CSV table of C-alpha atoms and ligand atoms in Angstrom, one decimal:
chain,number,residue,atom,x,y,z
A,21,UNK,CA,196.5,49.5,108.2
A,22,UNK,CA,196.2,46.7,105.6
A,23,UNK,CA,198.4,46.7,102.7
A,24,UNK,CA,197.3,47.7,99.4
A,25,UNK,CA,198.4,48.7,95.8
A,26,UNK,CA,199.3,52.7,95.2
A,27,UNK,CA,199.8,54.5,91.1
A,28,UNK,CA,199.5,57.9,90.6
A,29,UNK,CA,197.3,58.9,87.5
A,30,UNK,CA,198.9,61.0,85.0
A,31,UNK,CA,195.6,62.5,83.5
A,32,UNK,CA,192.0,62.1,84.2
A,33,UNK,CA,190.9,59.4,81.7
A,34,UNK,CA,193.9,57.9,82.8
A,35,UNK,CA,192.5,57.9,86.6
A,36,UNK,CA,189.3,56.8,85.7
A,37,UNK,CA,190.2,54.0,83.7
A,38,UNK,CA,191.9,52.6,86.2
A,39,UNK,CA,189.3,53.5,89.0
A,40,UNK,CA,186.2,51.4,88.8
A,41,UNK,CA,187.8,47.7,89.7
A,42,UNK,CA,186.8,46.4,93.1
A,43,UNK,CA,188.4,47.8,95.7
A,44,UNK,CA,189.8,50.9,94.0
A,45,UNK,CA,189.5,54.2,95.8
A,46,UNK,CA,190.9,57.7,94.5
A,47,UNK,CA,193.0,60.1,96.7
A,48,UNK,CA,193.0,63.5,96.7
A,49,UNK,CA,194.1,65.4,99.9
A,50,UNK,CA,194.1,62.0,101.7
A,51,UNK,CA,192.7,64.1,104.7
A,52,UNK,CA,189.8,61.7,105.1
A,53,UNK,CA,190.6,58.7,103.5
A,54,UNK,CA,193.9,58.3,105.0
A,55,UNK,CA,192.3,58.6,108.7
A,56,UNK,CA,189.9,55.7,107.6
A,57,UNK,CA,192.4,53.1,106.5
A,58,UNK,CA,194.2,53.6,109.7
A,59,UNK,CA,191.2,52.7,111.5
A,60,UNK,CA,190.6,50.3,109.3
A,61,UNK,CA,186.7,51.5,108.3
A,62,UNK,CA,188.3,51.9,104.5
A,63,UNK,CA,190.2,48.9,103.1
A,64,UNK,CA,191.1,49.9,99.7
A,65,UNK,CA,193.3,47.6,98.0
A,66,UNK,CA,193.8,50.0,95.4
A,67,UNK,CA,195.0,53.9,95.7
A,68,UNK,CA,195.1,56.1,92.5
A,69,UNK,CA,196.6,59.0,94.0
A,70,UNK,CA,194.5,61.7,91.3
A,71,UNK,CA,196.3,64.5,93.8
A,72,UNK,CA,198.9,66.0,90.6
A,73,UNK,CA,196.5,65.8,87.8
A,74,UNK,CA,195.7,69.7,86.3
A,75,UNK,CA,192.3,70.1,87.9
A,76,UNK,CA,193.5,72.8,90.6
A,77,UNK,CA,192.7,75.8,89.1
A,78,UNK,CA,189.4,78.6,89.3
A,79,UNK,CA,188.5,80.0,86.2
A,80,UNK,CA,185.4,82.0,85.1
A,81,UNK,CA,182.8,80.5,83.0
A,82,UNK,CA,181.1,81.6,79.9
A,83,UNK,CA,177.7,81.8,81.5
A,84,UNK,CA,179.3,84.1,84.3
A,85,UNK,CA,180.4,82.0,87.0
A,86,UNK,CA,182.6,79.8,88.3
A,87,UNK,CA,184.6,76.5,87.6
A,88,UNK,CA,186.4,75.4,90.5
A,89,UNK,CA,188.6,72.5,89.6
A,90,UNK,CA,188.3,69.6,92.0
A,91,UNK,CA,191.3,69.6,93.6
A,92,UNK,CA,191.2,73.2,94.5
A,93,UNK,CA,192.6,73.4,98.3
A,94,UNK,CA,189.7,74.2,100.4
A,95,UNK,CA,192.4,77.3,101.7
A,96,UNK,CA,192.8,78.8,98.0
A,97,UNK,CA,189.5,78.6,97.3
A,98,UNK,CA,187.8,80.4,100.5
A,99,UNK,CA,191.0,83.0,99.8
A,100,UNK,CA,190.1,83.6,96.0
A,101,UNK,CA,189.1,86.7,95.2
A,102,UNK,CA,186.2,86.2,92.8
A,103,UNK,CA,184.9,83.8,95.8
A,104,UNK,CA,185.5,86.3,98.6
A,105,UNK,CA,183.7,89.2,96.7
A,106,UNK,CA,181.0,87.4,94.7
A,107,UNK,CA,180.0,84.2,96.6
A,108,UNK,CA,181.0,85.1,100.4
A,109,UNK,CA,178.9,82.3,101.5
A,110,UNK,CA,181.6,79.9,99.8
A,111,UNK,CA,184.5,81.8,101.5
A,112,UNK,CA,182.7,82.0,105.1
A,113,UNK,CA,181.6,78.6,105.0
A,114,UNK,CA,185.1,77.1,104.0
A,115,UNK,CA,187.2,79.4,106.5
A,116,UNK,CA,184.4,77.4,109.1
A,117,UNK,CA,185.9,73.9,108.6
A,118,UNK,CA,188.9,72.4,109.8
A,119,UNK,CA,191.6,73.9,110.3
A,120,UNK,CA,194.4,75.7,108.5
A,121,UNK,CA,196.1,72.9,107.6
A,122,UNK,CA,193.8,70.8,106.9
A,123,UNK,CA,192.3,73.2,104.7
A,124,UNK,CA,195.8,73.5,102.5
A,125,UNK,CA,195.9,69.9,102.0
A,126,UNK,CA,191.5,69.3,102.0
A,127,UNK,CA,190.5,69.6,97.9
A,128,UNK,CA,187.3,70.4,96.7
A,129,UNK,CA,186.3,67.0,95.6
A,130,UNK,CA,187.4,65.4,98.9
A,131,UNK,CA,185.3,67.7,101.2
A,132,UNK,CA,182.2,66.5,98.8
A,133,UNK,CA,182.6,63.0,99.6
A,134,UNK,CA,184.3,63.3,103.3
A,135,UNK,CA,182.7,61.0,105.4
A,136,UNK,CA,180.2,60.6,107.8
A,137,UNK,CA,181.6,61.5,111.6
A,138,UNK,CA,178.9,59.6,113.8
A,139,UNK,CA,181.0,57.8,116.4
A,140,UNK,CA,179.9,54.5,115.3
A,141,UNK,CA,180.8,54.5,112.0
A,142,UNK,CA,184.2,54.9,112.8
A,143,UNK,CA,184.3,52.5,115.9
A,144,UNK,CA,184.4,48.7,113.8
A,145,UNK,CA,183.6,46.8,116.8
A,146,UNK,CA,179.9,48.3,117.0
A,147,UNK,CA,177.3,47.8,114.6
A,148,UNK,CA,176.6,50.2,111.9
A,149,UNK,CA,174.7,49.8,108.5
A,150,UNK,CA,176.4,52.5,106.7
A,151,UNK,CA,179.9,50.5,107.4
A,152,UNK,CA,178.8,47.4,107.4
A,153,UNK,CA,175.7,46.7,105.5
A,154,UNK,CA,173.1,44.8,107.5
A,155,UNK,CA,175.0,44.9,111.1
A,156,UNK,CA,172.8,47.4,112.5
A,157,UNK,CA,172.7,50.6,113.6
A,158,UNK,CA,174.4,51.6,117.0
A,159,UNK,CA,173.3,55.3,117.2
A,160,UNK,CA,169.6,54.7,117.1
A,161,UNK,CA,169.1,54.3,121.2
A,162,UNK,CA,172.7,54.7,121.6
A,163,UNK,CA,174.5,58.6,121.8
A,164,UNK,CA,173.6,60.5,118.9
A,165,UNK,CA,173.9,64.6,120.1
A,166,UNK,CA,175.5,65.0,116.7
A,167,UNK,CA,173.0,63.0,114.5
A,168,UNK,CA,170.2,64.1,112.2
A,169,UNK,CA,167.1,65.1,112.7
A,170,UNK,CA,165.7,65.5,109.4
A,171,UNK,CA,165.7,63.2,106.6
A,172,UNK,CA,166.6,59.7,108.6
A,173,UNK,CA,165.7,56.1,108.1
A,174,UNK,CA,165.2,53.2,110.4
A,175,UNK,CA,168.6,52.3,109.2
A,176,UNK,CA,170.7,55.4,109.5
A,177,UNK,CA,170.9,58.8,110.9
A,178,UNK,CA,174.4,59.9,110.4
A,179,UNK,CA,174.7,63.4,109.2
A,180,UNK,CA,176.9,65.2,106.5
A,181,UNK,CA,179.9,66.5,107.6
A,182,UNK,CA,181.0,69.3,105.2
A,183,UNK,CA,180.4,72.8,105.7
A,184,UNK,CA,181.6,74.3,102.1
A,185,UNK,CA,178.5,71.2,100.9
A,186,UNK,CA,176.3,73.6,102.8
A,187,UNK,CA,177.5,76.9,100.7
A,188,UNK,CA,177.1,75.2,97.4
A,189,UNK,CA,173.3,73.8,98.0
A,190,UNK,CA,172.4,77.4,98.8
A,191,UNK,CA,174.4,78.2,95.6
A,192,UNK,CA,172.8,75.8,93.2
A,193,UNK,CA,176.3,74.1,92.6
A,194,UNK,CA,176.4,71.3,89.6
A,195,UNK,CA,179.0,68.8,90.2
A,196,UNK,CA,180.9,67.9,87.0
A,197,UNK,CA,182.4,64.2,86.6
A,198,UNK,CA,184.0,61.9,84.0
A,199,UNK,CA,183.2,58.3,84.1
A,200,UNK,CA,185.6,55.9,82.8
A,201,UNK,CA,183.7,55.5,79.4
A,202,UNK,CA,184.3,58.9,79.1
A,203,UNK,CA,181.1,60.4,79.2
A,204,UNK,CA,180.3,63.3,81.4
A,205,UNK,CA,177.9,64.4,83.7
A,206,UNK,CA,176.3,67.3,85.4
A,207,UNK,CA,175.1,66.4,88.3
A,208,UNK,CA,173.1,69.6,90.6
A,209,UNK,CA,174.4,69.4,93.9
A,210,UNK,CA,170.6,69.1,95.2
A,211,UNK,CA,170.7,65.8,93.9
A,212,UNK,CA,174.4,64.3,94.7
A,213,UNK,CA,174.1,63.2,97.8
A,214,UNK,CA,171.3,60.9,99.0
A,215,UNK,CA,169.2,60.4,101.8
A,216,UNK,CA,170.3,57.1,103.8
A,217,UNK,CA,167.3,55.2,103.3
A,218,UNK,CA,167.6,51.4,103.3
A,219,UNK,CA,171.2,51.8,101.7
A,220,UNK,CA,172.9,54.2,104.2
A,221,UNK,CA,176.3,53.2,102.7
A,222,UNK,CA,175.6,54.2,99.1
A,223,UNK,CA,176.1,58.0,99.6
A,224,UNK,CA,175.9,59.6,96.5
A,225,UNK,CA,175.0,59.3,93.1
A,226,UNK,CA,178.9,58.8,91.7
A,227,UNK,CA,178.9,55.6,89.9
A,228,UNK,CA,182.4,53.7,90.9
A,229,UNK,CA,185.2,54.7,89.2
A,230,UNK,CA,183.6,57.8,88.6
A,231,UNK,CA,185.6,61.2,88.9
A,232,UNK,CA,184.8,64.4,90.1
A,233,UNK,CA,186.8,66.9,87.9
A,234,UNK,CA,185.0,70.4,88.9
A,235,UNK,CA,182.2,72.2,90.1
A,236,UNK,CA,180.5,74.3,89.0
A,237,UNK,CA,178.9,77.9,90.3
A,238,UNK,CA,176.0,79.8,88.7
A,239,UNK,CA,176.2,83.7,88.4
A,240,UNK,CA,176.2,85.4,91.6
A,241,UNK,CA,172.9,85.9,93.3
A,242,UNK,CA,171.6,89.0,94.3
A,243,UNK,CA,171.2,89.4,97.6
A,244,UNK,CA,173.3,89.2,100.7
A,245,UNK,CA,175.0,85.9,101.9
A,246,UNK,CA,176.0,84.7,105.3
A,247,UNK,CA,177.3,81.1,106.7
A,248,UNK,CA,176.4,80.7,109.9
A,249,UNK,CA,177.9,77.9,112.3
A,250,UNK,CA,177.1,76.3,115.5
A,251,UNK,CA,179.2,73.9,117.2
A,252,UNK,CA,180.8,72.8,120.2
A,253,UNK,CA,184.2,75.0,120.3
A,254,UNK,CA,184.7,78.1,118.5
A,255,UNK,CA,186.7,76.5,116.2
A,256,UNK,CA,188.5,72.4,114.4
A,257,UNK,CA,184.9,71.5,115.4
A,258,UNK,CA,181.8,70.0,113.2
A,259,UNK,CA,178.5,71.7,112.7
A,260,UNK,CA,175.8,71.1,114.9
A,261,UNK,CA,173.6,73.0,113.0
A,262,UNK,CA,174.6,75.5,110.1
A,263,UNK,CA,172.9,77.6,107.7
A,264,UNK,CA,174.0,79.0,104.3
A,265,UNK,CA,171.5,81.4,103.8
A,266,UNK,CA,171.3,84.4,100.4
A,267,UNK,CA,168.2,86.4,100.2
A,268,UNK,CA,167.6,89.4,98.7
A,269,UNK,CA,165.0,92.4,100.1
A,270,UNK,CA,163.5,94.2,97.8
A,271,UNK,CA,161.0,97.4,98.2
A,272,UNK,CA,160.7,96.3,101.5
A,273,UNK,CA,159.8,92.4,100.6
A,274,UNK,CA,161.7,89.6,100.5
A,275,UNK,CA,162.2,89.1,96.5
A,276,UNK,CA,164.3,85.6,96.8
A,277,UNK,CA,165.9,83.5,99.4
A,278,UNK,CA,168.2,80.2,99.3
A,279,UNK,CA,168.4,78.4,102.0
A,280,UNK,CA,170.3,75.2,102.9
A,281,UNK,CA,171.4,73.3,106.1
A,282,UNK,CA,174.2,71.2,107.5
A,283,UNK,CA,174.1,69.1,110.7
A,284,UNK,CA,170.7,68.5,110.4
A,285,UNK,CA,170.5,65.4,107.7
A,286,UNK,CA,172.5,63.0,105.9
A,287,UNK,CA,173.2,65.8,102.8
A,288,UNK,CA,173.2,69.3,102.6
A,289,UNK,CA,169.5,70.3,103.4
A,290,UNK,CA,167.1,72.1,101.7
A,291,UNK,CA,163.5,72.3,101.3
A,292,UNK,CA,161.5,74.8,99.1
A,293,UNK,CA,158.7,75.2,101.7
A,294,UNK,CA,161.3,77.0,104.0
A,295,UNK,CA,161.9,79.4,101.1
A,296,UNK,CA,158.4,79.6,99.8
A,297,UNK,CA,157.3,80.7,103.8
A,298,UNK,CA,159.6,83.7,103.1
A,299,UNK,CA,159.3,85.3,99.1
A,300,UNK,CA,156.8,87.7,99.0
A,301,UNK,CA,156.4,88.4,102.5
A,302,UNK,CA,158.0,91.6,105.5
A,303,UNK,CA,161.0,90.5,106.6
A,304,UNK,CA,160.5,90.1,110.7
A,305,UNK,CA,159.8,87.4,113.1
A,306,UNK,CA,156.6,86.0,112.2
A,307,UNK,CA,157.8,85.4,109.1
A,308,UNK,CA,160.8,83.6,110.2
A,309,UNK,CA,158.8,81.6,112.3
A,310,UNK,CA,156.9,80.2,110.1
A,311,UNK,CA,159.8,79.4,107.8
A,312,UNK,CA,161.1,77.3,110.7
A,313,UNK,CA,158.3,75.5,111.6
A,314,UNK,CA,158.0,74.9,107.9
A,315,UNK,CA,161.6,73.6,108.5
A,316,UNK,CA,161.0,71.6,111.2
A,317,UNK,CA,157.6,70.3,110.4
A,318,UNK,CA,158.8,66.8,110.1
A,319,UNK,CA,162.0,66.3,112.3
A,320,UNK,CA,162.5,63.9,114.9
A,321,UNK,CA,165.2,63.4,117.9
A,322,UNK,CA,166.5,60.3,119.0
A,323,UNK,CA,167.3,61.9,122.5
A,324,UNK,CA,170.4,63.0,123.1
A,325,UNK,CA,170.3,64.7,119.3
A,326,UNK,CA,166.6,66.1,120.9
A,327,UNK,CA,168.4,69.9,121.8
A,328,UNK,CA,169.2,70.2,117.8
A,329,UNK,CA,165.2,71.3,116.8
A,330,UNK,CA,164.8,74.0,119.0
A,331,UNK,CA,168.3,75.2,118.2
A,332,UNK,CA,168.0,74.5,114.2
A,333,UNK,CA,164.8,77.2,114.9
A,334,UNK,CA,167.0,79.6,116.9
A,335,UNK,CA,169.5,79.5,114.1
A,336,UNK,CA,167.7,80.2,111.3
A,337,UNK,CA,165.4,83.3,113.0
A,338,UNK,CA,169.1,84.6,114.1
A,339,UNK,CA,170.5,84.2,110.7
A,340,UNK,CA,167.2,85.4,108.7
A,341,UNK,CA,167.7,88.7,110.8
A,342,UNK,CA,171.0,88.8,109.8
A,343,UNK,CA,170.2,88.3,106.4
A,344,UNK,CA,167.3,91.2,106.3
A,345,UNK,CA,168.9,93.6,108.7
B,424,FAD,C1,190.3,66.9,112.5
B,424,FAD,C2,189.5,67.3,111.3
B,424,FAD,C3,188.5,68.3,111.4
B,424,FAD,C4,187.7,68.6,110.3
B,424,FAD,N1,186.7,69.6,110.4
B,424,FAD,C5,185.9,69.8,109.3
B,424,FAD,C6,184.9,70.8,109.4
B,424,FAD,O1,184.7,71.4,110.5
B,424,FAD,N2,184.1,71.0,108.3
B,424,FAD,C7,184.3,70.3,107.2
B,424,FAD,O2,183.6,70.6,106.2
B,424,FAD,N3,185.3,69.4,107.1
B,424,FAD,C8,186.1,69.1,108.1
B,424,FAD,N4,187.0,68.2,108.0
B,424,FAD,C9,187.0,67.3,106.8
B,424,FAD,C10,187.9,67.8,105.7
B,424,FAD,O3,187.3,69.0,105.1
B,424,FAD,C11,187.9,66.7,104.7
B,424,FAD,O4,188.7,65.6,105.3
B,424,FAD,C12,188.5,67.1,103.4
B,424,FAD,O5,187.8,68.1,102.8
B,424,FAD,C13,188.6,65.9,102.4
B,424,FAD,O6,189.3,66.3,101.3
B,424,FAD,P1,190.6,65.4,100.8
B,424,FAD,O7,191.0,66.0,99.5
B,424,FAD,O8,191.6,65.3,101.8
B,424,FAD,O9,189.8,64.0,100.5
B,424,FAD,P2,190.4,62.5,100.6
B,424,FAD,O10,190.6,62.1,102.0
B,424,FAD,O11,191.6,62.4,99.7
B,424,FAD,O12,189.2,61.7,99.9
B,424,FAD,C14,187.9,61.7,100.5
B,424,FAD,C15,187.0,60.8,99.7
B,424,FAD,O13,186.8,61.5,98.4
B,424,FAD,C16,187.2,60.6,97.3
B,424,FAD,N5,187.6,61.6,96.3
B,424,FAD,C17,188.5,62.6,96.5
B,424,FAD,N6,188.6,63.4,95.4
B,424,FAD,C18,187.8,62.8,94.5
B,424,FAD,C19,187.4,63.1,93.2
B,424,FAD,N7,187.9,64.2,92.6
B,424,FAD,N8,186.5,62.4,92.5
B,424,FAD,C20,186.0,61.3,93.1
B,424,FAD,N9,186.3,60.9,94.3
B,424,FAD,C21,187.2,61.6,95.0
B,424,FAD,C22,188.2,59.7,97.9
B,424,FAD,O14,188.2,58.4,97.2
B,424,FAD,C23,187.7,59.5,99.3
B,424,FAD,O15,186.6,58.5,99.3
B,424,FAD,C24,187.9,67.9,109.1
B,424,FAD,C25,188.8,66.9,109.0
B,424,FAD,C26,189.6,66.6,110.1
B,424,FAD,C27,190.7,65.5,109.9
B,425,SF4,S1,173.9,56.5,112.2
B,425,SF4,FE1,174.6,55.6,110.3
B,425,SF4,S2,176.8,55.8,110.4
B,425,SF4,FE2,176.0,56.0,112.5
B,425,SF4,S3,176.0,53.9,113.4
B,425,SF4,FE3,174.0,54.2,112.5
B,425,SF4,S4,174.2,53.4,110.4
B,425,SF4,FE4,176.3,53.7,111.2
């Protein structure tokens, strides 16, 4: 590990003022960023350790949800009981990641910005545009089972790791930072992270030094939720494919649906054809199936990641009868 400078903030304006110099990387749970300096794929020469400031609470907001401070543990917040009764999607989808300690010490704001796990991004002797700009991208004719499918460039086809990323697309989410002039911004969750494009290593919309200080959750949708989660062991594994689905039957029709996706693309997927193929319509199989090849219409394998279409279809007819049942 390289040797770098360490202060912990005292308040957020503090943090942020502090945070957008070269080099300068916040610290939260240190679950992520911790695992990257050692490898040396993360050279910060500058901690703020934001991991005491007063952002670790849930409260109730005035337009009925939720604010969810961003250092929550990912453990308290699956465990909360507003979350457990009125967004179970949250809950399921957190109590999917990790493990228990991980999730004690994992904050809300970390798990946002966790990074990529392809296995060249975290190998520095192979080539990989999203660590180094310009060198490359290993993956693409290399191993890439866990890659994208959906959503990738010529340049990158890493996929988001975080499963409670999944929950909150379906949940319409707004991310709520403070930027060292101290402005703030809402930022809808759709819209946080981006695609890879041609600049793989620019992964969200954050400007530097900016801090995450809550999210946000709408009212609770009607309808009932479920978080479904494929992967290679039962459980401490990734998702090859999930699905944070809410969709609400009414008189016999489906009267809404949400739908968004992890393992599939470089952010929490969603697309409003997939929902549009379902509103209106009987819930049953030929409706599903057309929400999936609506899904699917455009993705694309790179071979050993080639199993993950077929199964993405699987998952969402299995959890779309779960969802109408
Ligand atoms: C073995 C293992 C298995 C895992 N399995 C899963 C899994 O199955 N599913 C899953 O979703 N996750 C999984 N994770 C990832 C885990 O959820 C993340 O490491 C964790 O959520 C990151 O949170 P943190 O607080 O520790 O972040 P940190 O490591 O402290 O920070 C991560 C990044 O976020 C930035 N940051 C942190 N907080 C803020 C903020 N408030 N504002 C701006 N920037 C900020 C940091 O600068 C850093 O770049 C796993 C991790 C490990 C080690
Ligand atoms: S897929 Fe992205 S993260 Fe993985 S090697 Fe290619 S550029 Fe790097």
């Amino acid at each position: 590990m390289k040797s770098f400078d360490y202060a912990r903030a005292d308040s957020a304006e503090a943090a942020v003022a502090d945070g957008g110099s070269e080099g300068t990387k916040f610290i939260a749970g240190g679950t992520n960023l911790l695992d990257l300096m050692k490898l040396q794929v993360e050279t910060p020469a500058r901690l703020i350790d934001i991991s005491r400031l007063d952002l670790a609470s849930v409260e109730a907001t005035e337009a009925g949800g939720l604010s969810i401070g961003a250092l929550v543990p990912n453990a308290d917040l699956a465990a909360h009981e507003v979350v457990r009764r009125d967004y179970p999607v949250l809950s399921r989808a957190l109590l999917a990641g990790a493990s228990g300690q991980l999730r004690n010490k994992a904050s809300t704001g970390g798990n946002l910005l966790q990074r990529t796990r392809c296995y060249y991004f975290y190998d520095t002797t192979s080539a990989c545009n999203k660590r180094a700009p310009g060198s490359g991208c290993a993956a693409i004719g290399g191993f890439n089972r866990i890659m994208a499918v959906l959503g990738t460039s010529d340049q990158c086809i890493a996929t988001h790791p975080s499963d409670m990323a999944v929950a909150m697309a379906a949940l319409e989410a707004t991310v709520v930072t403070l930027k060292a002039d101290g402005d703030r911004r809402r930022i809808a969750l759709a819209d946080f992270h981006r695609l890879p494009g041609d600049t793989p290593h620019i992964e969200t919309v954050l400007e530097p030094g900016e801090l995450i200080t809550h999210v946000e959750l709408p009212p609770a949708p009607k309808g009932r939720q479920v978080y479904r989660k494929v992967r290679d062991r039962a459980s401490y594994a990734f998702a090859l494919v999930s699905i944070a689905g809410i969709v609400a039957v009414e008189d016999g029709r489906i009267a809404s649906a949400a739908l968004a996706f992890g393992g599939l693309a470089h952010k929490p997927w969603r697309d409003p054809a997939v929902e549009a193929a379902l509103v209106g319509h009987t819930p049953g199989d030929a409706a599903f199936a057309v929400a999936a090849d609506a899904l699917l219409a455009d993705a694309r394998g790179f071979g050993s990641n080639d199993f993950k279409i077929p199964l993405a279809r699987r998952t969402l007819i299995a959890t779309l009868r779960e969802l109408t049942a």
